[in-house]
Amino acid sequence: MAIRLGDLAEQFGCKLIGDPDVEDSRLGTLAAAGSDALRFLASEAYKKQLPLTKAAAVILKADDVDDCPVAALVSDNPYASYARMAAALCPPPVYEPCIHPSAVVAGTAEVPASAHVAANAIIEDHAVLGENVYVGPGAVIGPGCRIGRDSRVLANATLVRAVSAGERCIFHSGCVIGADGFGNAMTPEGWIKVPQVGGVRIGNDVEIGASTTVDCGAIGDTVLGDGVRIDNQVQIGHNVQVGEHTAMAAGVAVAGSARIGSRCLLAGMVGINGH
């Protein structure tokens, strides 16, 4: 969709230097953006591209305005402003409420009329979906799971059982939430599996990446606070507690019963020992 620069500046609290009637309709890079594209500058590494850009507008800090040959949207935090404007230019798809004929929905499940349940999805016993929830093709919502309003469970994601998720969460394709943790007791005869009887509690506005796994609690629940962001291929063990707005990049592995506070940043391949 196309949005006037003047409207973007007003809506997102930026100072506009340039023609307010110019329209942005897509996103682009500094080097390759066309005259209808919006771009941002937040890193010194790309500053040399700024004088050559042909974008419709660039979101940048006040210190970089003099080097900008096109319209500028001045922000104290260009990347955050870009994120908000990009969401306005490229809103998520809107799905018509429906239950596909090939979906399997248990008689004890609660699915509101506003939900979209795609082909071959499975909603098991006593699962509860909030308003406007999207369940993608092949996704599984296991027994006793509860999904808050406006959340999206994308294709082939699996919520195994006893997962409680808040509002506006996103579960990307192939993630598995609530599988058994790695609980085993050694005896002279070999391993004995320790039953994993807890669940997973997830706050509002949490995003979990593709092929990431979050194990259920052994006793009690694994907990992810509000606003947590988890990249692809992350492993979170049983009974881990993660504070609000913490982010983990790809390849992070967190062993059971670890506690991670709020607003922590874990880079790729970081490992956290148990307890």
PDB file of C-alpha atoms in Angstrom:
ATOM      1  CA  MET A   1       0.000   0.000   0.000  1.00  0.00           C
ATOM      2  CA  ALA A   2       1.147   3.567  -0.657  1.00  0.00           C
ATOM      3  CA  ILE A   3       1.483   6.086   2.183  1.00  0.00           C
ATOM      4  CA  ARG A   4       2.401   9.796   1.967  1.00  0.00           C
ATOM      5  CA  LEU A   5       5.625  10.856   3.679  1.00  0.00           C
ATOM      6  CA  GLY A   6       3.712  13.542   5.526  1.00  0.00           C
ATOM      7  CA  ASP A   7       1.391  10.918   6.966  1.00  0.00           C
ATOM      8  CA  LEU A   8       4.297   8.668   7.956  1.00  0.00           C
ATOM      9  CA  ALA A   9       6.052  11.544   9.705  1.00  0.00           C
ATOM     10  CA  GLU A  10       2.932  12.540  11.606  1.00  0.00           C
ATOM     11  CA  GLN A  11       1.920   9.012  12.551  1.00  0.00           C
ATOM     12  CA  PHE A  12       5.349   7.912  13.760  1.00  0.00           C
ATOM     13  CA  GLY A  13       6.675  11.122  15.279  1.00  0.00           C
ATOM     14  CA  CYS A  14       9.484  11.913  12.836  1.00  0.00           C
ATOM     15  CA  LYS A  15      10.603  15.247  11.444  1.00  0.00           C
ATOM     16  CA  LEU A  16      10.167  15.312   7.674  1.00  0.00           C
ATOM     17  CA  ILE A  17      12.643  17.147   5.465  1.00  0.00           C
ATOM     18  CA  GLY A  18      11.196  16.991   1.963  1.00  0.00           C
ATOM     19  CA  ASP A  19       7.906  16.898   0.064  1.00  0.00           C
ATOM     20  CA  PRO A  20       5.076  15.551   2.266  1.00  0.00           C
ATOM     21  CA  ASP A  21       3.095  14.430  -0.796  1.00  0.00           C
ATOM     22  CA  VAL A  22       5.718  11.942  -2.008  1.00  0.00           C
ATOM     23  CA  GLU A  23       4.436   8.388  -1.545  1.00  0.00           C
ATOM     24  CA  ASP A  24       6.188   5.227  -0.368  1.00  0.00           C
ATOM     25  CA  SER A  25       4.692   1.932  -1.471  1.00  0.00           C
ATOM     26  CA  ARG A  26       7.469  -0.578  -0.747  1.00  0.00           C
ATOM     27  CA  LEU A  27      10.736  -1.172   1.101  1.00  0.00           C
ATOM     28  CA  GLY A  28      14.229  -1.127  -0.366  1.00  0.00           C
ATOM     29  CA  THR A  29      17.952  -1.000   0.338  1.00  0.00           C
ATOM     30  CA  LEU A  30      19.973   2.198   0.231  1.00  0.00           C
ATOM     31  CA  ALA A  31      21.879   1.018  -2.821  1.00  0.00           C
ATOM     32  CA  ALA A  32      18.989  -0.427  -4.818  1.00  0.00           C
ATOM     33  CA  ALA A  33      15.863   1.365  -3.617  1.00  0.00           C
ATOM     34  CA  GLY A  34      13.705   2.982  -6.286  1.00  0.00           C
ATOM     35  CA  SER A  35      11.839   6.263  -6.145  1.00  0.00           C
ATOM     36  CA  ASP A  36       8.836   4.658  -4.414  1.00  0.00           C
ATOM     37  CA  ALA A  37      10.811   2.856  -1.701  1.00  0.00           C
ATOM     38  CA  LEU A  38      11.488   3.580   1.961  1.00  0.00           C
ATOM     39  CA  ARG A  39      14.869   2.859   3.535  1.00  0.00           C
ATOM     40  CA  PHE A  40      16.671   3.519   6.811  1.00  0.00           C
ATOM     41  CA  LEU A  41      20.248   4.253   7.871  1.00  0.00           C
ATOM     42  CA  ALA A  42      21.236   2.953  11.294  1.00  0.00           C
ATOM     43  CA  SER A  43      24.800   1.702  10.773  1.00  0.00           C
ATOM     44  CA  GLU A  44      27.997   3.535   9.901  1.00  0.00           C
ATOM     45  CA  ALA A  45      28.866   0.610   7.626  1.00  0.00           C
ATOM     46  CA  TYR A  46      26.222   1.752   5.116  1.00  0.00           C
ATOM     47  CA  LYS A  47      26.716   5.510   5.400  1.00  0.00           C
ATOM     48  CA  LYS A  48      28.804   5.657   2.217  1.00  0.00           C
ATOM     49  CA  GLN A  49      25.718   4.489   0.260  1.00  0.00           C
ATOM     50  CA  LEU A  50      23.563   7.362   1.482  1.00  0.00           C
ATOM     51  CA  PRO A  51      24.682  10.084  -0.994  1.00  0.00           C
ATOM     52  CA  LEU A  52      23.961   7.747  -3.919  1.00  0.00           C
ATOM     53  CA  THR A  53      20.530   6.488  -2.882  1.00  0.00           C
ATOM     54  CA  LYS A  54      17.501   6.979  -5.104  1.00  0.00           C
ATOM     55  CA  ALA A  55      14.961   5.987  -2.455  1.00  0.00           C
ATOM     56  CA  ALA A  56      11.802   8.024  -1.942  1.00  0.00           C
ATOM     57  CA  ALA A  57      12.913   8.693   1.614  1.00  0.00           C
ATOM     58  CA  VAL A  58      15.456   7.571   4.187  1.00  0.00           C
ATOM     59  CA  ILE A  59      14.876   7.297   7.922  1.00  0.00           C
ATOM     60  CA  LEU A  60      18.004   8.546   9.663  1.00  0.00           C
ATOM     61  CA  LYS A  61      19.433  10.530  12.554  1.00  0.00           C
ATOM     62  CA  ALA A  62      19.770  14.303  12.460  1.00  0.00           C
ATOM     63  CA  ASP A  63      23.558  14.055  12.046  1.00  0.00           C
ATOM     64  CA  ASP A  64      23.130  12.358   8.660  1.00  0.00           C
ATOM     65  CA  VAL A  65      20.632  14.760   7.087  1.00  0.00           C
ATOM     66  CA  ASP A  66      23.227  16.810   5.180  1.00  0.00           C
ATOM     67  CA  ASP A  67      24.402  13.707   3.274  1.00  0.00           C
ATOM     68  CA  CYS A  68      20.903  12.644   2.234  1.00  0.00           C
ATOM     69  CA  PRO A  69      19.988  13.541  -1.395  1.00  0.00           C
ATOM     70  CA  VAL A  70      16.312  12.582  -0.993  1.00  0.00           C
ATOM     71  CA  ALA A  71      13.566  13.201   1.553  1.00  0.00           C
ATOM     72  CA  ALA A  72      14.568  12.458   5.128  1.00  0.00           C
ATOM     73  CA  LEU A  73      12.522  11.224   8.076  1.00  0.00           C
ATOM     74  CA  VAL A  74      14.574  12.218  11.124  1.00  0.00           C
ATOM     75  CA  SER A  75      14.380   9.875  14.108  1.00  0.00           C
ATOM     76  CA  ASP A  76      16.362   9.276  17.294  1.00  0.00           C
ATOM     77  CA  ASN A  77      16.043   5.538  16.604  1.00  0.00           C
ATOM     78  CA  PRO A  78      15.901   4.964  12.825  1.00  0.00           C
ATOM     79  CA  TYR A  79      15.686   1.178  13.020  1.00  0.00           C
ATOM     80  CA  ALA A  80      12.712   1.224  15.407  1.00  0.00           C
ATOM     81  CA  SER A  81      10.978   3.875  13.284  1.00  0.00           C
ATOM     82  CA  TYR A  82      11.624   1.773  10.185  1.00  0.00           C
ATOM     83  CA  ALA A  83      10.099  -1.286  11.883  1.00  0.00           C
ATOM     84  CA  ARG A  84       6.894   0.622  12.644  1.00  0.00           C
ATOM     85  CA  MET A  85       6.659   2.179   9.184  1.00  0.00           C
ATOM     86  CA  ALA A  86       7.454  -1.104   7.448  1.00  0.00           C
ATOM     87  CA  ALA A  87       4.581  -2.735   9.322  1.00  0.00           C
ATOM     88  CA  ALA A  88       2.275   0.008   8.034  1.00  0.00           C
ATOM     89  CA  LEU A  89       3.506  -0.379   4.436  1.00  0.00           C
ATOM     90  CA  CYS A  90       3.496  -4.183   4.525  1.00  0.00           C
ATOM     91  CA  PRO A  91       0.790  -5.311   6.957  1.00  0.00           C
ATOM     92  CA  PRO A  92       0.430  -9.045   7.661  1.00  0.00           C
ATOM     93  CA  PRO A  93      -2.100 -10.924   5.550  1.00  0.00           C
ATOM     94  CA  VAL A  94      -5.710 -10.948   6.647  1.00  0.00           C
ATOM     95  CA  TYR A  95      -7.339 -14.386   6.620  1.00  0.00           C
ATOM     96  CA  GLU A  96     -11.040 -14.945   6.238  1.00  0.00           C
ATOM     97  CA  PRO A  97     -12.586 -16.828   9.161  1.00  0.00           C
ATOM     98  CA  CYS A  98     -13.065 -20.478   8.270  1.00  0.00           C
ATOM     99  CA  ILE A  99     -12.319 -24.072   9.164  1.00  0.00           C
ATOM    100  CA  HIS A 100     -10.978 -25.917   6.130  1.00  0.00           C
ATOM    101  CA  PRO A 101     -12.848 -29.156   5.355  1.00  0.00           C
ATOM    102  CA  SER A 102      -9.651 -31.183   5.744  1.00  0.00           C
ATOM    103  CA  ALA A 103      -8.883 -29.789   9.213  1.00  0.00           C
ATOM    104  CA  VAL A 104      -9.600 -32.024  12.215  1.00  0.00           C
ATOM    105  CA  VAL A 105     -11.170 -30.254  15.192  1.00  0.00           C
ATOM    106  CA  ALA A 106     -12.021 -32.205  18.336  1.00  0.00           C
ATOM    107  CA  GLY A 107     -15.550 -31.898  19.624  1.00  0.00           C
ATOM    108  CA  THR A 108     -14.283 -30.570  22.971  1.00  0.00           C
ATOM    109  CA  ALA A 109     -12.088 -27.874  21.393  1.00  0.00           C
ATOM    110  CA  GLU A 110     -13.201 -24.238  21.455  1.00  0.00           C
ATOM    111  CA  VAL A 111     -12.732 -22.466  18.117  1.00  0.00           C
ATOM    112  CA  PRO A 112     -14.388 -19.048  17.724  1.00  0.00           C
ATOM    113  CA  ALA A 113     -16.122 -18.061  14.507  1.00  0.00           C
ATOM    114  CA  SER A 114     -13.382 -15.462  13.856  1.00  0.00           C
ATOM    115  CA  ALA A 115     -10.579 -18.055  13.692  1.00  0.00           C
ATOM    116  CA  HIS A 116      -8.948 -19.371  10.512  1.00  0.00           C
ATOM    117  CA  VAL A 117      -8.004 -23.051  10.608  1.00  0.00           C
ATOM    118  CA  ALA A 118      -6.186 -24.041   7.419  1.00  0.00           C
ATOM    119  CA  ALA A 119      -5.965 -27.311   5.504  1.00  0.00           C
ATOM    120  CA  ASN A 120      -4.869 -30.413   7.423  1.00  0.00           C
ATOM    121  CA  ALA A 121      -4.516 -28.563  10.710  1.00  0.00           C
ATOM    122  CA  ILE A 122      -5.407 -30.469  13.888  1.00  0.00           C
ATOM    123  CA  ILE A 123      -7.055 -28.977  16.980  1.00  0.00           C
ATOM    124  CA  GLU A 124      -7.126 -31.581  19.751  1.00  0.00           C
ATOM    125  CA  ASP A 125      -9.288 -32.134  22.835  1.00  0.00           C
ATOM    126  CA  HIS A 126      -9.959 -29.185  25.137  1.00  0.00           C
ATOM    127  CA  ALA A 127      -7.770 -26.822  23.113  1.00  0.00           C
ATOM    128  CA  VAL A 128      -8.995 -23.218  23.199  1.00  0.00           C
ATOM    129  CA  LEU A 129      -8.369 -20.606  20.488  1.00  0.00           C
ATOM    130  CA  GLY A 130      -8.899 -16.879  21.039  1.00  0.00           C
ATOM    131  CA  GLU A 131     -10.517 -14.469  18.623  1.00  0.00           C
ATOM    132  CA  ASN A 132      -8.856 -14.040  15.205  1.00  0.00           C
ATOM    133  CA  VAL A 133      -6.310 -16.803  15.762  1.00  0.00           C
ATOM    134  CA  TYR A 134      -4.708 -18.203  12.599  1.00  0.00           C
ATOM    135  CA  VAL A 135      -3.708 -21.882  12.480  1.00  0.00           C
ATOM    136  CA  GLY A 136      -1.716 -22.678   9.354  1.00  0.00           C
ATOM    137  CA  PRO A 137      -1.636 -25.756   7.117  1.00  0.00           C
ATOM    138  CA  GLY A 138      -0.590 -28.893   8.950  1.00  0.00           C
ATOM    139  CA  ALA A 139      -0.220 -27.138  12.300  1.00  0.00           C
ATOM    140  CA  VAL A 140      -1.117 -29.052  15.450  1.00  0.00           C
ATOM    141  CA  ILE A 141      -2.696 -27.557  18.558  1.00  0.00           C
ATOM    142  CA  GLY A 142      -2.461 -30.336  21.132  1.00  0.00           C
ATOM    143  CA  PRO A 143      -4.733 -31.237  24.025  1.00  0.00           C
ATOM    144  CA  GLY A 144      -5.279 -28.567  26.634  1.00  0.00           C
ATOM    145  CA  CYS A 145      -3.460 -25.825  24.721  1.00  0.00           C
ATOM    146  CA  ARG A 146      -4.750 -22.245  24.901  1.00  0.00           C
ATOM    147  CA  ILE A 147      -3.859 -19.649  22.262  1.00  0.00           C
ATOM    148  CA  GLY A 148      -4.605 -15.955  22.869  1.00  0.00           C
ATOM    149  CA  ARG A 149      -6.376 -13.657  20.431  1.00  0.00           C
ATOM    150  CA  ASP A 150      -4.684 -12.442  17.238  1.00  0.00           C
ATOM    151  CA  SER A 151      -1.938 -15.083  17.490  1.00  0.00           C
ATOM    152  CA  ARG A 152      -0.604 -16.979  14.487  1.00  0.00           C
ATOM    153  CA  VAL A 153       0.507 -20.615  14.426  1.00  0.00           C
ATOM    154  CA  LEU A 154       2.141 -21.032  11.030  1.00  0.00           C
ATOM    155  CA  ALA A 155       2.398 -24.086   8.797  1.00  0.00           C
ATOM    156  CA  ASN A 156       3.513 -27.308  10.485  1.00  0.00           C
ATOM    157  CA  ALA A 157       4.159 -25.706  13.862  1.00  0.00           C
ATOM    158  CA  THR A 158       3.277 -28.002  16.772  1.00  0.00           C
ATOM    159  CA  LEU A 159       2.032 -27.114  20.227  1.00  0.00           C
ATOM    160  CA  VAL A 160       2.241 -30.534  21.837  1.00  0.00           C
ATOM    161  CA  ARG A 161       0.100 -30.225  24.972  1.00  0.00           C
ATOM    162  CA  ALA A 162      -0.604 -27.936  27.924  1.00  0.00           C
ATOM    163  CA  VAL A 163       0.820 -24.872  26.183  1.00  0.00           C
ATOM    164  CA  SER A 164      -0.697 -21.557  27.222  1.00  0.00           C
ATOM    165  CA  ALA A 165       0.161 -18.637  24.947  1.00  0.00           C
ATOM    166  CA  GLY A 166      -0.907 -15.000  25.249  1.00  0.00           C
ATOM    167  CA  GLU A 167      -2.140 -12.545  22.671  1.00  0.00           C
ATOM    168  CA  ARG A 168      -0.458 -11.605  19.368  1.00  0.00           C
ATOM    169  CA  CYS A 169       2.090 -14.422  19.505  1.00  0.00           C
ATOM    170  CA  ILE A 170       3.731 -15.856  16.377  1.00  0.00           C
ATOM    171  CA  PHE A 171       4.857 -19.480  16.119  1.00  0.00           C
ATOM    172  CA  HIS A 172       6.875 -19.974  12.944  1.00  0.00           C
ATOM    173  CA  SER A 173       6.858 -23.061  10.776  1.00  0.00           C
ATOM    174  CA  GLY A 174       8.305 -26.216  12.245  1.00  0.00           C
ATOM    175  CA  CYS A 175       8.680 -25.027  15.820  1.00  0.00           C
ATOM    176  CA  VAL A 176       7.745 -27.535  18.529  1.00  0.00           C
ATOM    177  CA  ILE A 177       6.451 -26.182  21.812  1.00  0.00           C
ATOM    178  CA  GLY A 178       5.776 -28.426  24.806  1.00  0.00           C
ATOM    179  CA  ALA A 179       7.600 -31.630  23.828  1.00  0.00           C
ATOM    180  CA  ASP A 180       9.179 -33.690  26.616  1.00  0.00           C
ATOM    181  CA  GLY A 181      12.343 -32.336  28.167  1.00  0.00           C
ATOM    182  CA  PHE A 182      15.517 -34.420  28.360  1.00  0.00           C
ATOM    183  CA  GLY A 183      14.869 -36.112  31.688  1.00  0.00           C
ATOM    184  CA  ASN A 184      16.603 -39.449  32.247  1.00  0.00           C
ATOM    185  CA  ALA A 185      17.907 -41.252  35.331  1.00  0.00           C
ATOM    186  CA  MET A 186      20.865 -43.646  34.988  1.00  0.00           C
ATOM    187  CA  THR A 187      20.739 -47.097  36.616  1.00  0.00           C
ATOM    188  CA  PRO A 188      23.050 -50.118  36.258  1.00  0.00           C
ATOM    189  CA  GLU A 189      20.502 -51.493  33.798  1.00  0.00           C
ATOM    190  CA  GLY A 190      20.363 -48.341  31.700  1.00  0.00           C
ATOM    191  CA  TRP A 191      18.353 -45.149  31.436  1.00  0.00           C
ATOM    192  CA  ILE A 192      14.930 -44.613  33.015  1.00  0.00           C
ATOM    193  CA  LYS A 193      12.789 -41.905  31.467  1.00  0.00           C
ATOM    194  CA  VAL A 194      11.606 -39.272  33.946  1.00  0.00           C
ATOM    195  CA  PRO A 195       7.991 -38.313  33.173  1.00  0.00           C
ATOM    196  CA  GLN A 196       7.636 -34.736  31.998  1.00  0.00           C
ATOM    197  CA  VAL A 197       4.301 -33.589  33.418  1.00  0.00           C
ATOM    198  CA  GLY A 198       4.537 -29.769  33.311  1.00  0.00           C
ATOM    199  CA  GLY A 199       3.449 -27.349  30.620  1.00  0.00           C
ATOM    200  CA  VAL A 200       4.666 -24.190  28.880  1.00  0.00           C
ATOM    201  CA  ARG A 201       3.437 -20.684  29.730  1.00  0.00           C
ATOM    202  CA  ILE A 202       4.057 -17.977  27.136  1.00  0.00           C
ATOM    203  CA  GLY A 203       3.234 -14.282  27.564  1.00  0.00           C
ATOM    204  CA  ASN A 204       1.856 -11.740  25.110  1.00  0.00           C
ATOM    205  CA  ASP A 205       3.676 -10.612  21.936  1.00  0.00           C
ATOM    206  CA  VAL A 206       6.132 -13.519  21.913  1.00  0.00           C
ATOM    207  CA  GLU A 207       7.671 -14.680  18.614  1.00  0.00           C
ATOM    208  CA  ILE A 208       9.259 -18.126  18.262  1.00  0.00           C
ATOM    209  CA  GLY A 209      11.317 -18.941  15.189  1.00  0.00           C
ATOM    210  CA  ALA A 210      11.256 -21.807  12.721  1.00  0.00           C
ATOM    211  CA  SER A 211      12.464 -25.197  13.958  1.00  0.00           C
ATOM    212  CA  THR A 212      12.914 -23.894  17.502  1.00  0.00           C
ATOM    213  CA  THR A 213      11.991 -26.178  20.407  1.00  0.00           C
ATOM    214  CA  VAL A 214      10.701 -25.189  23.832  1.00  0.00           C
ATOM    215  CA  ASP A 215      10.331 -28.171  26.160  1.00  0.00           C
ATOM    216  CA  CYS A 216       7.542 -28.596  28.678  1.00  0.00           C
ATOM    217  CA  GLY A 217       8.359 -28.509  32.362  1.00  0.00           C
ATOM    218  CA  ALA A 218       9.328 -31.710  34.157  1.00  0.00           C
ATOM    219  CA  ILE A 219       7.353 -30.512  37.183  1.00  0.00           C
ATOM    220  CA  GLY A 220       5.809 -27.058  36.893  1.00  0.00           C
ATOM    221  CA  ASP A 221       6.041 -25.020  33.700  1.00  0.00           C
ATOM    222  CA  THR A 222       8.628 -23.645  31.318  1.00  0.00           C
ATOM    223  CA  VAL A 223       7.972 -19.885  31.174  1.00  0.00           C
ATOM    224  CA  LEU A 224       8.592 -17.236  28.485  1.00  0.00           C
ATOM    225  CA  GLY A 225       7.712 -13.678  29.524  1.00  0.00           C
ATOM    226  CA  ASP A 226       5.961 -10.972  27.514  1.00  0.00           C
ATOM    227  CA  GLY A 227       7.712  -9.769  24.377  1.00  0.00           C
ATOM    228  CA  VAL A 228      10.358 -12.519  24.221  1.00  0.00           C
ATOM    229  CA  ARG A 229      11.918 -12.946  20.766  1.00  0.00           C
ATOM    230  CA  ILE A 230      13.457 -16.307  19.823  1.00  0.00           C
ATOM    231  CA  ASP A 231      15.228 -16.884  16.515  1.00  0.00           C
ATOM    232  CA  ASN A 232      15.262 -20.067  14.425  1.00  0.00           C
ATOM    233  CA  GLN A 233      16.844 -23.310  15.674  1.00  0.00           C
ATOM    234  CA  VAL A 234      17.013 -22.443  19.364  1.00  0.00           C
ATOM    235  CA  GLN A 235      16.646 -25.089  22.092  1.00  0.00           C
ATOM    236  CA  ILE A 236      15.073 -24.214  25.435  1.00  0.00           C
ATOM    237  CA  GLY A 237      15.055 -27.013  28.000  1.00  0.00           C
ATOM    238  CA  HIS A 238      12.477 -27.970  30.591  1.00  0.00           C
ATOM    239  CA  ASN A 239      11.571 -25.525  33.383  1.00  0.00           C
ATOM    240  CA  VAL A 240      13.639 -22.681  31.921  1.00  0.00           C
ATOM    241  CA  GLN A 241      12.344 -19.227  32.829  1.00  0.00           C
ATOM    242  CA  VAL A 242      12.958 -16.342  30.426  1.00  0.00           C
ATOM    243  CA  GLY A 243      12.180 -12.754  31.432  1.00  0.00           C
ATOM    244  CA  GLU A 244      10.230 -10.266  29.366  1.00  0.00           C
ATOM    245  CA  HIS A 245      11.685  -8.794  26.154  1.00  0.00           C
ATOM    246  CA  THR A 246      14.754 -11.041  26.169  1.00  0.00           C
ATOM    247  CA  ALA A 247      16.014 -12.048  22.690  1.00  0.00           C
ATOM    248  CA  MET A 248      17.951 -15.135  21.576  1.00  0.00           C
ATOM    249  CA  ALA A 249      19.662 -15.496  18.205  1.00  0.00           C
ATOM    250  CA  ALA A 250      19.997 -18.678  16.161  1.00  0.00           C
ATOM    251  CA  GLY A 251      21.676 -21.701  17.706  1.00  0.00           C
ATOM    252  CA  VAL A 252      21.249 -20.685  21.358  1.00  0.00           C
ATOM    253  CA  ALA A 253      20.861 -23.671  23.701  1.00  0.00           C
ATOM    254  CA  VAL A 254      19.499 -23.250  27.214  1.00  0.00           C
ATOM    255  CA  ALA A 255      19.678 -26.232  29.561  1.00  0.00           C
ATOM    256  CA  GLY A 256      16.927 -27.160  31.978  1.00  0.00           C
ATOM    257  CA  SER A 257      15.944 -24.955  34.943  1.00  0.00           C
ATOM    258  CA  ALA A 258      18.124 -22.022  33.858  1.00  0.00           C
ATOM    259  CA  ARG A 259      16.769 -18.582  34.705  1.00  0.00           C
ATOM    260  CA  ILE A 260      17.348 -15.689  32.313  1.00  0.00           C
ATOM    261  CA  GLY A 261      16.285 -12.175  33.232  1.00  0.00           C
ATOM    262  CA  SER A 262      14.473  -9.435  31.349  1.00  0.00           C
ATOM    263  CA  ARG A 263      15.860  -7.619  28.282  1.00  0.00           C
ATOM    264  CA  CYS A 264      18.857  -9.920  27.951  1.00  0.00           C
ATOM    265  CA  LEU A 265      20.474 -10.460  24.529  1.00  0.00           C
ATOM    266  CA  LEU A 266      21.939 -13.878  23.704  1.00  0.00           C
ATOM    267  CA  ALA A 267      23.996 -13.975  20.511  1.00  0.00           C
ATOM    268  CA  GLY A 268      24.106 -16.923  18.118  1.00  0.00           C
ATOM    269  CA  MET A 269      25.483 -20.227  19.455  1.00  0.00           C
ATOM    270  CA  VAL A 270      25.445 -19.094  23.091  1.00  0.00           C
ATOM    271  CA  GLY A 271      25.029 -21.921  25.607  1.00  0.00           C
ATOM    272  CA  ILE A 272      23.511 -21.614  29.094  1.00  0.00           C
ATOM    273  CA  ASN A 273      24.151 -24.404  31.613  1.00  0.00           C
ATOM    274  CA  GLY A 274      21.358 -25.918  33.638  1.00  0.00           C
ATOM    275  CA  HIS A 275      20.243 -24.356  36.914  1.00  0.00           C
TER     276      HIS A 275
END
